[in-house]
Amino acid sequence: MTGPTRSELDFGRRVVVVRRASLSLRLGVRTGIICGVLGLVALAVGVLALGTGEFEVPVGEVVRALLGEPGPARLVVVEWRLPRVLLSLIIGMALGLSGAVFQSLMRNPLGSPDVIGFNTGAYTGVLVTMMFVGRDYYQTAAGALAGGLLAAAVVYLLAYRKGVQGFRLIIVGIAVGAVLGAANQWFVIKVNLQTAVAAAIWGQGSLNTLSWDQVLPVAVSVALLTALLVALGPRLSLLAMGDDAAAALGVRAERSRLAYLVIGVALTAVATAAAGPISFVALAVPQLARLLTRTAGIALVPSAVTGALLLATSDWLAQRAFAPTQLPVGIVTVSLGGVYFAWLLARHARSR
């Protein structure tokens, strides 16, 4: 049966409840408004990025080019710049979702794929692929996915003691990530100069060389993984309450946790395969989204929208801060990550 859409109060907050067949969606009104505003700002940043550069394009011409009107601006806007803008939004969304999944599972703001070694594992997979297979996008994507999943499996097995606790998983992940980081440095030293330079540039996390060839596979992969998250329903929020509470509500904790781990690693691997290991987006975005929406826990939709906005803005800064020199976007996100860490430590000190 198809149920109605209605508004109701949930712990003092106004929420919109949508029921369609077996799907039930609860969205806070404030959260919906904030997500809408963030989405509009992300689109505005995208239009700004499409119009700025060595060849300036007025906003009106950018819009007309996007609507299909022929003209000299269409080549610059649609063929050259649009793929990069779209990928910054899609990859930012993927990293935001991945960070939200891991931080919810571990109930810790440090629980993100770049802290616990999954980013590094995906990078290792790509380096091995570059050394022994080739540098085609689909080959590197497969290598990133295999490396990320293998790193996740090692971390999970080493951290497992009659179940997995978030803090133990983080500590083991940091250790495994350190070992993989050393292995990555060894790989870069051992390969030939051309591959080493390509790997070093790619390892900074960059959108500079992306084109339409990467847009479709990245968009389809992220869409499928997002659909899997939706299909799992509210289990993530139940797992965030603890295994005992989740089990009491009928959730098989370990099986559900494994499913979320695989999806989170796959989201990270898709982003890493396309743009390299972009640090701190998955770490900072879920907490920033939680701060903006004032939700009780980590929420997926705000994290996805905030991730898209943060990466699109960071990439625009990477292009324009030292123009005409273009920086890898990973340098900008690492700089923002340092500010985030300082804020997190200051906030923690004030709360004690």
PDB file of C-alpha atoms in Angstrom, residues 67-181:
ATOM      1  CA  LEU A  67      20.978  24.742 -22.077  1.00  0.00           C
ATOM      2  CA  GLY A  68      22.533  23.708 -25.403  1.00  0.00           C
ATOM      3  CA  GLU A  69      22.793  27.042 -27.180  1.00  0.00           C
ATOM      4  CA  PRO A  70      25.671  26.901 -29.711  1.00  0.00           C
ATOM      5  CA  GLY A  71      28.476  29.422 -29.452  1.00  0.00           C
ATOM      6  CA  PRO A  72      32.146  29.854 -28.601  1.00  0.00           C
ATOM      7  CA  ALA A  73      31.427  29.533 -24.865  1.00  0.00           C
ATOM      8  CA  ARG A  74      29.985  26.044 -25.267  1.00  0.00           C
ATOM      9  CA  LEU A  75      33.385  24.454 -25.965  1.00  0.00           C
ATOM     10  CA  VAL A  76      34.904  25.991 -22.828  1.00  0.00           C
ATOM     11  CA  VAL A  77      31.920  25.464 -20.515  1.00  0.00           C
ATOM     12  CA  VAL A  78      30.579  22.077 -21.598  1.00  0.00           C
ATOM     13  CA  GLU A  79      33.547  20.249 -23.071  1.00  0.00           C
ATOM     14  CA  TRP A  80      36.404  21.522 -20.922  1.00  0.00           C
ATOM     15  CA  ARG A  81      35.038  22.595 -17.544  1.00  0.00           C
ATOM     16  CA  LEU A  82      31.719  20.833 -16.954  1.00  0.00           C
ATOM     17  CA  PRO A  83      33.185  17.305 -16.452  1.00  0.00           C
ATOM     18  CA  ARG A  84      35.473  18.584 -13.692  1.00  0.00           C
ATOM     19  CA  VAL A  85      32.658  20.430 -11.932  1.00  0.00           C
ATOM     20  CA  LEU A  86      30.321  17.436 -12.121  1.00  0.00           C
ATOM     21  CA  LEU A  87      33.003  15.100 -10.804  1.00  0.00           C
ATOM     22  CA  SER A  88      33.841  17.449  -7.927  1.00  0.00           C
ATOM     23  CA  LEU A  89      30.180  17.362  -6.870  1.00  0.00           C
ATOM     24  CA  ILE A  90      29.782  13.586  -7.329  1.00  0.00           C
ATOM     25  CA  ILE A  91      33.085  12.645  -5.668  1.00  0.00           C
ATOM     26  CA  GLY A  92      32.399  15.063  -2.815  1.00  0.00           C
ATOM     27  CA  MET A  93      29.027  13.406  -2.302  1.00  0.00           C
ATOM     28  CA  ALA A  94      30.647   9.944  -2.312  1.00  0.00           C
ATOM     29  CA  LEU A  95      33.253  10.961   0.260  1.00  0.00           C
ATOM     30  CA  GLY A  96      30.607  12.598   2.442  1.00  0.00           C
ATOM     31  CA  LEU A  97      28.487   9.447   2.392  1.00  0.00           C
ATOM     32  CA  SER A  98      31.504   7.257   3.110  1.00  0.00           C
ATOM     33  CA  GLY A  99      32.533   9.397   6.080  1.00  0.00           C
ATOM     34  CA  ALA A 100      28.976   9.373   7.429  1.00  0.00           C
ATOM     35  CA  VAL A 101      28.804   5.577   7.200  1.00  0.00           C
ATOM     36  CA  PHE A 102      32.085   5.008   9.032  1.00  0.00           C
ATOM     37  CA  GLN A 103      31.529   7.624  11.723  1.00  0.00           C
ATOM     38  CA  SER A 104      28.055   6.236  12.423  1.00  0.00           C
ATOM     39  CA  LEU A 105      29.354   2.669  12.647  1.00  0.00           C
ATOM     40  CA  MET A 106      32.232   3.615  14.935  1.00  0.00           C
ATOM     41  CA  ARG A 107      30.410   6.322  16.883  1.00  0.00           C
ATOM     42  CA  ASN A 108      33.576   8.402  16.712  1.00  0.00           C
ATOM     43  CA  PRO A 109      34.352  11.612  14.753  1.00  0.00           C
ATOM     44  CA  LEU A 110      37.768  10.143  13.835  1.00  0.00           C
ATOM     45  CA  GLY A 111      36.172   7.152  12.134  1.00  0.00           C
ATOM     46  CA  SER A 112      36.744   8.045   8.496  1.00  0.00           C
ATOM     47  CA  PRO A 113      38.342   6.056   5.658  1.00  0.00           C
ATOM     48  CA  ASP A 114      41.367   8.364   5.385  1.00  0.00           C
ATOM     49  CA  VAL A 115      42.179   7.966   9.095  1.00  0.00           C
ATOM     50  CA  ILE A 116      41.683   4.202   9.415  1.00  0.00           C
ATOM     51  CA  GLY A 117      43.687   3.224   6.345  1.00  0.00           C
ATOM     52  CA  PHE A 118      41.059   2.430   3.713  1.00  0.00           C
ATOM     53  CA  ASN A 119      42.103   5.409   1.546  1.00  0.00           C
ATOM     54  CA  THR A 120      45.712   4.254   1.837  1.00  0.00           C
ATOM     55  CA  GLY A 121      44.696   0.701   0.924  1.00  0.00           C
ATOM     56  CA  ALA A 122      42.907   1.955  -2.183  1.00  0.00           C
ATOM     57  CA  TYR A 123      46.051   3.934  -3.089  1.00  0.00           C
ATOM     58  CA  THR A 124      48.149   0.777  -2.638  1.00  0.00           C
ATOM     59  CA  GLY A 125      45.824  -1.090  -4.989  1.00  0.00           C
ATOM     60  CA  VAL A 126      46.203   1.609  -7.628  1.00  0.00           C
ATOM     61  CA  LEU A 127      50.000   1.654  -7.303  1.00  0.00           C
ATOM     62  CA  VAL A 128      50.185  -2.111  -7.724  1.00  0.00           C
ATOM     63  CA  THR A 129      47.903  -1.865 -10.748  1.00  0.00           C
ATOM     64  CA  MET A 130      50.050   0.885 -12.282  1.00  0.00           C
ATOM     65  CA  MET A 131      53.183  -1.223 -11.770  1.00  0.00           C
ATOM     66  CA  PHE A 132      51.955  -4.556 -13.111  1.00  0.00           C
ATOM     67  CA  VAL A 133      48.814  -3.968 -15.192  1.00  0.00           C
ATOM     68  CA  GLY A 134      48.400  -0.461 -16.606  1.00  0.00           C
ATOM     69  CA  ARG A 135      47.000   3.005 -16.029  1.00  0.00           C
ATOM     70  CA  ASP A 136      43.606   2.721 -17.717  1.00  0.00           C
ATOM     71  CA  TYR A 137      40.753   4.168 -15.621  1.00  0.00           C
ATOM     72  CA  TYR A 138      38.906   0.864 -15.263  1.00  0.00           C
ATOM     73  CA  GLN A 139      42.115  -0.926 -14.302  1.00  0.00           C
ATOM     74  CA  THR A 140      42.920   1.661 -11.624  1.00  0.00           C
ATOM     75  CA  ALA A 141      39.301   1.576 -10.439  1.00  0.00           C
ATOM     76  CA  ALA A 142      39.484  -2.184  -9.998  1.00  0.00           C
ATOM     77  CA  GLY A 143      42.841  -1.837  -8.229  1.00  0.00           C
ATOM     78  CA  ALA A 144      41.473   0.838  -5.884  1.00  0.00           C
ATOM     79  CA  LEU A 145      38.433  -1.260  -5.016  1.00  0.00           C
ATOM     80  CA  ALA A 146      40.523  -4.396  -4.443  1.00  0.00           C
ATOM     81  CA  GLY A 147      43.086  -2.514  -2.337  1.00  0.00           C
ATOM     82  CA  GLY A 148      40.438  -0.767  -0.247  1.00  0.00           C
ATOM     83  CA  LEU A 149      38.467  -3.965   0.378  1.00  0.00           C
ATOM     84  CA  LEU A 150      41.621  -5.924   1.236  1.00  0.00           C
ATOM     85  CA  ALA A 151      42.717  -3.229   3.704  1.00  0.00           C
ATOM     86  CA  ALA A 152      39.231  -3.214   5.225  1.00  0.00           C
ATOM     87  CA  ALA A 153      39.274  -7.008   5.568  1.00  0.00           C
ATOM     88  CA  VAL A 154      42.674  -6.943   7.308  1.00  0.00           C
ATOM     89  CA  VAL A 155      41.574  -4.170   9.694  1.00  0.00           C
ATOM     90  CA  TYR A 156      38.294  -5.919  10.430  1.00  0.00           C
ATOM     91  CA  LEU A 157      39.930  -9.291  11.151  1.00  0.00           C
ATOM     92  CA  LEU A 158      42.641  -7.801  13.359  1.00  0.00           C
ATOM     93  CA  ALA A 159      40.086  -5.723  15.292  1.00  0.00           C
ATOM     94  CA  TYR A 160      37.556  -8.538  15.713  1.00  0.00           C
ATOM     95  CA  ARG A 161      37.164  -9.805  19.279  1.00  0.00           C
ATOM     96  CA  LYS A 162      33.683 -11.299  19.661  1.00  0.00           C
ATOM     97  CA  GLY A 163      32.484  -8.362  17.624  1.00  0.00           C
ATOM     98  CA  VAL A 164      34.060  -5.111  16.515  1.00  0.00           C
ATOM     99  CA  GLN A 165      34.256  -2.007  18.693  1.00  0.00           C
ATOM    100  CA  GLY A 166      34.686   1.362  17.000  1.00  0.00           C
ATOM    101  CA  PHE A 167      37.709   2.564  19.005  1.00  0.00           C
ATOM    102  CA  ARG A 168      39.617  -0.711  18.465  1.00  0.00           C
ATOM    103  CA  LEU A 169      38.834  -0.559  14.738  1.00  0.00           C
ATOM    104  CA  ILE A 170      40.233   2.977  14.550  1.00  0.00           C
ATOM    105  CA  ILE A 171      43.468   2.067  16.365  1.00  0.00           C
ATOM    106  CA  VAL A 172      44.026  -1.019  14.217  1.00  0.00           C
ATOM    107  CA  GLY A 173      43.162   0.979  11.096  1.00  0.00           C
ATOM    108  CA  ILE A 174      45.722   3.668  11.918  1.00  0.00           C
ATOM    109  CA  ALA A 175      48.395   0.979  12.362  1.00  0.00           C
ATOM    110  CA  VAL A 176      47.500  -0.802   9.116  1.00  0.00           C
ATOM    111  CA  GLY A 177      47.378   2.545   7.307  1.00  0.00           C
ATOM    112  CA  ALA A 178      50.887   3.379   8.537  1.00  0.00           C
ATOM    113  CA  VAL A 179      52.227   0.061   7.217  1.00  0.00           C
ATOM    114  CA  LEU A 180      50.490   0.567   3.866  1.00  0.00           C
ATOM    115  CA  GLY A 181      51.802   4.133   3.667  1.00  0.00           C
TER     116      GLY A 181
END
